[in-house]
Amino acid sequence: LDPAVLKQLCPANVLRQATVQHLRSIFLFLEGRMMGGGPLSTLHPRYRAPLGDDLREMLDTAIRGQLRVAVVLAAIRDLVTGPLSDPTGNWSSNDSLKQFLGFVDAELGMEPWFNDHFPDPLKLAHAGACLTLLSAAAAQTNDDGFELV
C-alpha cells in the first residue's frame, strides 16, 4: 500500500502506536475504508434480522461467560463478508449460524467453549445483529486503545 494512501486512510495515532497484535484490526479497518463501508455494507438483507430479547440475552450471557469474543468475531466477520454477502449465494436464513461458523473456521467448530456456549437457536438471519453485538463487546473489552473491529 502506498504510504501516502495509508496516511490518508488511517488515523495518525494508529500509524504511530500500532504493533503486530493490531494487524487484523488495522487491516479490517482499512478494508472497510477502502470499500466504502464496514462488513455489514454488503450483507444480504435476509441475514439482517434483529435479535429478539431471548436471543440477545443468550448471546450476552455467552459473551460474559466462556465465549472467546475475538475468535468468534473473526469467524462471523469472515462469514458476513464472504458467503453471506455473495449475491448469488442461496443459503437459507433459517440455517444454523453456529454450524456455518464451524464451516468458516473448522478449528472453531471443534472448540468445547464454542460448542458449549455459542447459542444454538441463532440462525443465519441473525448474522448481522450478532456481528454488531460481538463487535461492541470486543470494543468494550479491548484495552489496547484501538477500536477498529
Short mmCIF file of C-alpha atoms in Angstrom, two decimals:
data_model
loop_
_atom_site.label_atom_id
_atom_site.label_comp_id
_atom_site.label_asym_id
_atom_site.label_seq_id
_atom_site.Cartn_x
_atom_site.Cartn_y
_atom_site.Cartn_z
CA LEU A 1 0.00 0.00 0.00
CA ASP A 2 1.32 3.41 -0.96
CA PRO A 3 2.40 5.29 2.22
CA ALA A 4 0.50 8.40 1.09
CA VAL A 5 -2.73 6.38 0.73
CA LEU A 6 -2.11 4.75 4.10
CA LYS A 7 -1.70 8.18 5.71
CA GLN A 8 -4.95 9.32 4.16
CA LEU A 9 -6.95 6.26 5.24
CA CYS A 10 -5.55 5.51 8.67
CA PRO A 11 -5.57 7.79 11.73
CA ALA A 12 -2.13 9.13 12.67
CA ASN A 13 -2.22 7.69 16.21
CA VAL A 14 -2.72 4.21 14.76
CA LEU A 15 0.25 4.61 12.46
CA ARG A 16 2.42 5.71 15.41
CA GLN A 17 1.30 3.16 18.01
CA ALA A 18 0.24 0.02 16.15
CA THR A 19 2.02 -3.25 16.82
CA VAL A 20 1.76 -6.74 15.34
CA GLN A 21 -1.17 -7.60 17.62
CA HIS A 22 -3.18 -4.86 15.92
CA LEU A 23 -2.65 -6.04 12.33
CA ARG A 24 -6.01 -7.79 11.87
CA SER A 25 -7.93 -4.83 13.27
CA ILE A 26 -5.99 -2.38 11.14
CA PHE A 27 -6.44 -4.49 8.04
CA LEU A 28 -10.19 -4.74 8.61
CA PHE A 29 -10.44 -1.02 9.30
CA LEU A 30 -8.55 -0.13 6.10
CA GLU A 31 -10.52 -2.63 4.08
CA GLY A 32 -13.75 -1.02 5.26
CA ARG A 33 -12.48 2.48 4.47
CA MET A 34 -11.30 1.47 1.01
CA MET A 35 -14.53 -0.38 0.20
CA GLY A 36 -16.69 2.49 1.42
CA GLY A 37 -18.30 0.74 4.35
CA GLY A 38 -17.98 -1.78 7.09
CA PRO A 39 -18.61 -5.50 6.90
CA LEU A 40 -22.38 -5.03 7.02
CA SER A 41 -22.46 -2.84 3.93
CA THR A 42 -22.59 -5.82 1.56
CA LEU A 43 -24.52 -8.26 3.77
CA HIS A 44 -27.60 -9.65 2.01
CA PRO A 45 -30.83 -8.34 3.61
CA ARG A 46 -32.07 -11.82 4.55
CA TYR A 47 -29.22 -12.06 7.10
CA ARG A 48 -30.06 -8.78 8.88
CA ALA A 49 -32.86 -9.88 11.21
CA PRO A 50 -32.79 -8.32 14.67
CA LEU A 51 -32.17 -10.41 17.74
CA GLY A 52 -35.21 -10.86 19.92
CA ASP A 53 -34.84 -10.29 23.64
CA ASP A 54 -34.33 -14.01 24.37
CA LEU A 55 -31.64 -14.48 21.72
CA ARG A 56 -29.88 -11.28 22.72
CA GLU A 57 -29.82 -12.43 26.35
CA MET A 58 -28.41 -15.83 25.31
CA LEU A 59 -25.63 -14.19 23.32
CA ASP A 60 -24.93 -11.63 26.06
CA THR A 61 -24.65 -14.47 28.58
CA ALA A 62 -22.22 -16.33 26.31
CA ILE A 63 -20.15 -13.15 25.84
CA ARG A 64 -19.96 -12.59 29.60
CA GLY A 65 -19.14 -16.27 30.10
CA GLN A 66 -16.77 -18.60 28.29
CA LEU A 67 -17.14 -17.35 24.71
CA ARG A 68 -13.89 -16.07 23.20
CA VAL A 69 -15.30 -12.98 21.56
CA ALA A 70 -12.32 -12.10 19.35
CA VAL A 71 -12.21 -15.60 17.85
CA VAL A 72 -15.95 -15.77 17.17
CA LEU A 73 -15.93 -12.20 15.87
CA ALA A 74 -13.25 -13.05 13.30
CA ALA A 75 -15.23 -16.06 12.08
CA ILE A 76 -18.56 -14.26 11.90
CA ARG A 77 -16.96 -11.34 10.08
CA ASP A 78 -15.49 -13.74 7.52
CA LEU A 79 -18.91 -15.34 7.10
CA VAL A 80 -20.66 -11.96 6.75
CA THR A 81 -18.16 -10.53 4.26
CA GLY A 82 -17.86 -13.79 2.33
CA PRO A 83 -20.69 -16.22 1.67
CA LEU A 84 -23.46 -14.11 3.20
CA SER A 85 -22.55 -11.11 1.03
CA ASP A 86 -22.46 -13.11 -2.20
CA PRO A 87 -25.48 -12.00 -4.26
CA THR A 88 -25.58 -15.43 -5.92
CA GLY A 89 -25.49 -17.28 -2.60
CA ASN A 90 -28.55 -19.26 -1.72
CA TRP A 91 -28.11 -20.04 1.96
CA SER A 92 -31.33 -20.29 3.91
CA SER A 93 -31.73 -17.63 6.58
CA ASN A 94 -33.07 -20.42 8.83
CA ASP A 95 -29.82 -22.41 8.72
CA SER A 96 -27.78 -22.65 11.92
CA LEU A 97 -25.34 -19.79 12.46
CA LYS A 98 -23.30 -21.99 14.79
CA GLN A 99 -22.95 -24.67 12.12
CA PHE A 100 -21.89 -22.15 9.46
CA LEU A 101 -19.32 -20.59 11.79
CA GLY A 102 -17.89 -24.09 12.18
CA PHE A 103 -17.64 -24.33 8.38
CA VAL A 104 -15.88 -20.97 8.12
CA ASP A 105 -13.40 -21.89 10.87
CA ALA A 106 -13.08 -25.67 11.27
CA GLU A 107 -10.98 -25.30 14.43
CA LEU A 108 -13.66 -23.10 16.00
CA GLY A 109 -16.23 -25.82 15.36
CA MET A 110 -14.14 -28.25 17.43
CA GLU A 111 -13.64 -25.95 20.42
CA PRO A 112 -15.58 -27.06 23.54
CA TRP A 113 -16.03 -23.44 24.70
CA PHE A 114 -17.71 -22.66 21.35
CA ASN A 115 -19.86 -25.78 21.18
CA ASP A 116 -20.94 -25.47 24.80
CA HIS A 117 -21.61 -21.72 24.92
CA PHE A 118 -22.50 -20.29 21.49
CA PRO A 119 -26.33 -20.21 21.39
CA ASP A 120 -27.78 -22.98 19.23
CA PRO A 121 -31.01 -21.13 18.31
CA LEU A 122 -29.16 -18.39 16.37
CA LYS A 123 -29.81 -18.57 12.63
CA LEU A 124 -28.04 -17.11 9.62
CA ALA A 125 -30.80 -14.49 9.65
CA HIS A 126 -29.17 -13.10 12.81
CA ALA A 127 -25.64 -12.86 11.40
CA GLY A 128 -25.63 -9.07 11.06
CA ALA A 129 -27.06 -8.49 14.53
CA CYS A 130 -24.58 -10.95 16.05
CA LEU A 131 -21.67 -9.25 14.29
CA THR A 132 -22.80 -5.90 15.66
CA LEU A 133 -23.19 -7.21 19.21
CA LEU A 134 -19.86 -9.09 19.16
CA SER A 135 -18.08 -6.03 17.72
CA ALA A 136 -19.44 -3.87 20.53
CA ALA A 137 -18.37 -6.44 23.11
CA ALA A 138 -14.89 -6.64 21.60
CA ALA A 139 -14.56 -2.85 21.64
CA GLN A 140 -15.55 -2.74 25.32
CA THR A 141 -13.00 -5.35 26.33
CA ASN A 142 -10.23 -4.02 24.09
CA ASP A 143 -7.63 -2.42 26.34
CA ASP A 144 -5.09 -1.52 23.68
CA GLY A 145 -6.79 1.72 22.66
CA PHE A 146 -7.81 0.52 19.20
CA GLU A 147 -11.45 0.03 18.33
CA LEU A 148 -11.14 -0.96 14.71
CA VAL A 149 -13.12 -4.22 14.61
#
